[in-house]
Amino acid sequence: MAIRDVIRMGNPILRKVAEVVPVDEITSDAMKELVQDMFETMNAEQGIGIAAPQIGVSKQVAIITIPSEEGKEDPDSSPVIVVFNPKISVIDEELQGFWEGCLSVPGLRGFVERPRKVLIEYYDHQANQQKIEVEDFLATVFQHELDHLFGQLYVDRIKDITKLSYNEEFQEFHTED
Ligand code: ZN
């Protein structure tokens, strides 16, 4: 188990469609170790989600923290969902915008609009098929993380490039946006 290096925008691994994990490999020791490393790396970097390509492993695995009811994003107390081989479908096409950040694009934030409600079909860490419907901010979190499995970054989805900002300038100029 280890905290791994997070690769950054510009590394071509982040631009590849990640490999589907064969269902009979989901419960393997190698996958358990990968998920554990992702969990430790996410916590060390204080992220709320991370995808395997972000630690240089081009496989369709992501973990996402479900915020606790108070809306806090404390990864120590919030459940984490492990997602293998997801398929995503839009339930409500109405767009909602949030300022997103990414461990692979450190220091920046950008305003991205995405569908407000989506359905994700996936395999969990025990290789059971699951479905989850998510909306509002959590829908954005899922779409952001799952984009990583298909070679996309949030910066690709910024429509108004004036809404890409360094964190400090975001705090100073954009918190009302
Ligand atoms: Zn990201």
XYZ file of C-alpha atoms and ligand atoms in Angstrom:
178
model
C 0.000 0.000 0.000
C 1.335 3.361 -0.906
C 0.615 6.943 -1.701
C 1.298 7.246 -5.420
C 2.336 10.198 -7.550
C -0.535 11.953 -9.287
C 0.224 12.564 -12.946
C -0.606 15.934 -14.436
C -2.212 17.398 -17.530
C 0.155 16.911 -20.444
C 0.848 13.286 -19.580
C -0.668 11.275 -22.456
C -2.004 8.593 -20.069
C -4.678 11.113 -19.051
C -5.812 11.300 -22.681
C -6.312 7.583 -23.294
C -9.537 5.643 -22.991
C -8.717 3.390 -20.040
C -9.009 -0.384 -20.323
C -12.103 -2.171 -19.125
C -11.242 -4.438 -16.165
C -12.330 -8.036 -16.822
C -15.040 -8.848 -14.285
C -13.142 -11.832 -12.903
C -10.167 -9.565 -12.143
C -12.118 -7.006 -10.120
C -11.698 -8.951 -6.877
C -8.038 -9.817 -7.507
C -5.296 -8.814 -5.084
C -3.836 -6.514 -7.720
C -7.108 -4.567 -7.961
C -7.496 -4.446 -4.157
C -4.033 -2.976 -3.938
C -4.767 -0.485 -6.723
C -7.970 0.697 -5.016
C -6.178 0.964 -1.653
C -3.409 3.042 -3.244
C -5.994 5.277 -4.907
C -7.751 5.741 -1.559
C -4.518 6.651 0.232
C -3.448 8.974 -2.563
C -6.835 10.713 -2.671
C -6.742 11.293 1.070
C -3.139 12.494 1.032
C -4.004 14.977 -1.726
C -7.303 15.928 -0.037
C -9.316 15.076 -3.117
C -12.953 13.948 -3.112
C -12.407 11.503 -5.940
C -9.634 9.971 -8.000
C -9.420 7.811 -11.098
C -6.801 5.146 -11.784
C -5.337 6.980 -14.806
C -4.446 9.834 -12.450
C -1.895 7.553 -10.786
C -0.706 6.322 -14.174
C -2.839 3.163 -14.368
C -4.971 3.147 -17.504
C -7.819 1.011 -16.183
C -11.488 1.843 -15.687
C -11.497 2.282 -11.917
C -12.497 5.380 -9.970
C -13.318 6.117 -6.345
C -15.679 8.860 -5.275
C -16.426 10.224 -1.826
C -20.103 10.656 -1.067
C -20.360 13.782 1.071
C -21.903 13.202 4.473
C -25.298 14.696 5.224
C -23.939 17.920 6.633
C -22.443 18.541 3.217
C -18.949 18.079 4.554
C -16.372 16.402 2.390
C -14.322 14.816 5.119
C -12.992 11.635 3.497
C -12.388 10.063 6.895
C -16.069 10.034 7.781
C -17.770 9.817 4.390
C -18.457 6.637 2.462
C -16.407 6.041 -0.661
C -17.860 4.337 -3.729
C -15.562 2.189 -5.866
C -16.596 2.177 -9.519
C -15.344 -0.283 -12.139
C -16.276 -0.151 -15.854
C -18.985 2.513 -15.588
C -21.636 3.376 -18.124
C -23.171 6.777 -17.684
C -26.508 7.996 -18.977
C -28.120 11.367 -18.651
C -31.443 11.487 -16.789
C -31.923 15.240 -16.747
C -30.219 17.204 -19.514
C -30.673 20.514 -17.782
C -27.194 21.919 -17.232
C -25.773 23.072 -13.927
C -22.443 24.774 -13.433
C -19.809 24.371 -10.735
C -16.240 25.526 -10.335
C -14.227 22.321 -10.630
C -10.702 21.492 -9.627
C -8.592 18.449 -10.383
C -5.595 16.792 -8.747
C -4.106 16.446 -12.240
C -4.535 20.177 -12.951
C -3.140 21.557 -9.680
C -3.616 25.163 -8.680
C -6.470 25.872 -11.096
C -10.227 25.954 -11.100
C -12.675 26.205 -13.955
C -16.407 26.683 -14.369
C -18.018 23.694 -16.091
C -21.636 23.022 -16.969
C -22.843 19.434 -16.959
C -26.203 17.616 -16.893
C -27.730 17.879 -13.443
C -28.807 14.261 -13.052
C -27.179 11.076 -14.333
C -27.412 7.309 -13.905
C -24.230 5.291 -13.502
C -24.190 1.543 -14.035
C -20.995 -0.055 -12.786
C -19.373 -2.941 -10.952
C -18.467 -2.443 -7.302
C -15.266 -3.726 -5.663
C -16.924 -7.116 -5.070
C -17.756 -7.392 -8.798
C -21.470 -6.880 -8.162
C -23.424 -4.889 -10.723
C -24.740 -1.661 -9.263
C -26.698 1.386 -10.312
C -26.680 4.787 -8.736
C -28.650 7.899 -9.630
C -26.934 11.100 -8.659
C -27.887 14.738 -8.978
C -26.695 18.230 -8.160
C -23.050 18.558 -7.094
C -22.566 14.799 -6.774
C -23.601 14.385 -10.430
C -20.777 16.742 -11.363
C -18.308 14.834 -9.169
C -19.208 11.528 -10.840
C -19.060 12.978 -14.344
C -15.707 14.618 -13.625
C -14.149 11.412 -12.271
C -15.607 9.151 -14.948
C -14.380 11.529 -17.669
C -10.865 10.544 -16.535
C -11.600 6.957 -17.633
C -12.360 8.170 -21.145
C -9.419 10.503 -21.713
C -11.168 13.732 -20.822
C -10.352 16.538 -18.405
C -12.653 19.215 -17.040
C -10.741 21.885 -18.932
C -12.067 20.332 -22.185
C -15.585 21.226 -21.058
C -15.062 24.860 -20.106
C -17.191 26.893 -22.526
C -16.114 30.328 -21.319
C -12.349 30.211 -20.976
C -12.394 33.451 -18.955
C -13.733 31.173 -16.208
C -10.484 29.280 -15.838
C -8.590 30.690 -12.874
C -5.787 30.053 -10.420
C -7.098 29.193 -6.964
C -5.950 32.445 -5.376
C -7.573 34.555 -8.103
C -10.684 32.399 -7.836
C -10.895 33.289 -4.139
C -10.313 36.958 -4.875
C -12.486 37.478 -7.958
C -14.838 34.613 -8.741
C -16.511 33.286 -5.601
C -19.731 35.140 -6.556
C -19.899 33.626 -10.060
Zn -9.903 15.217 -12.020
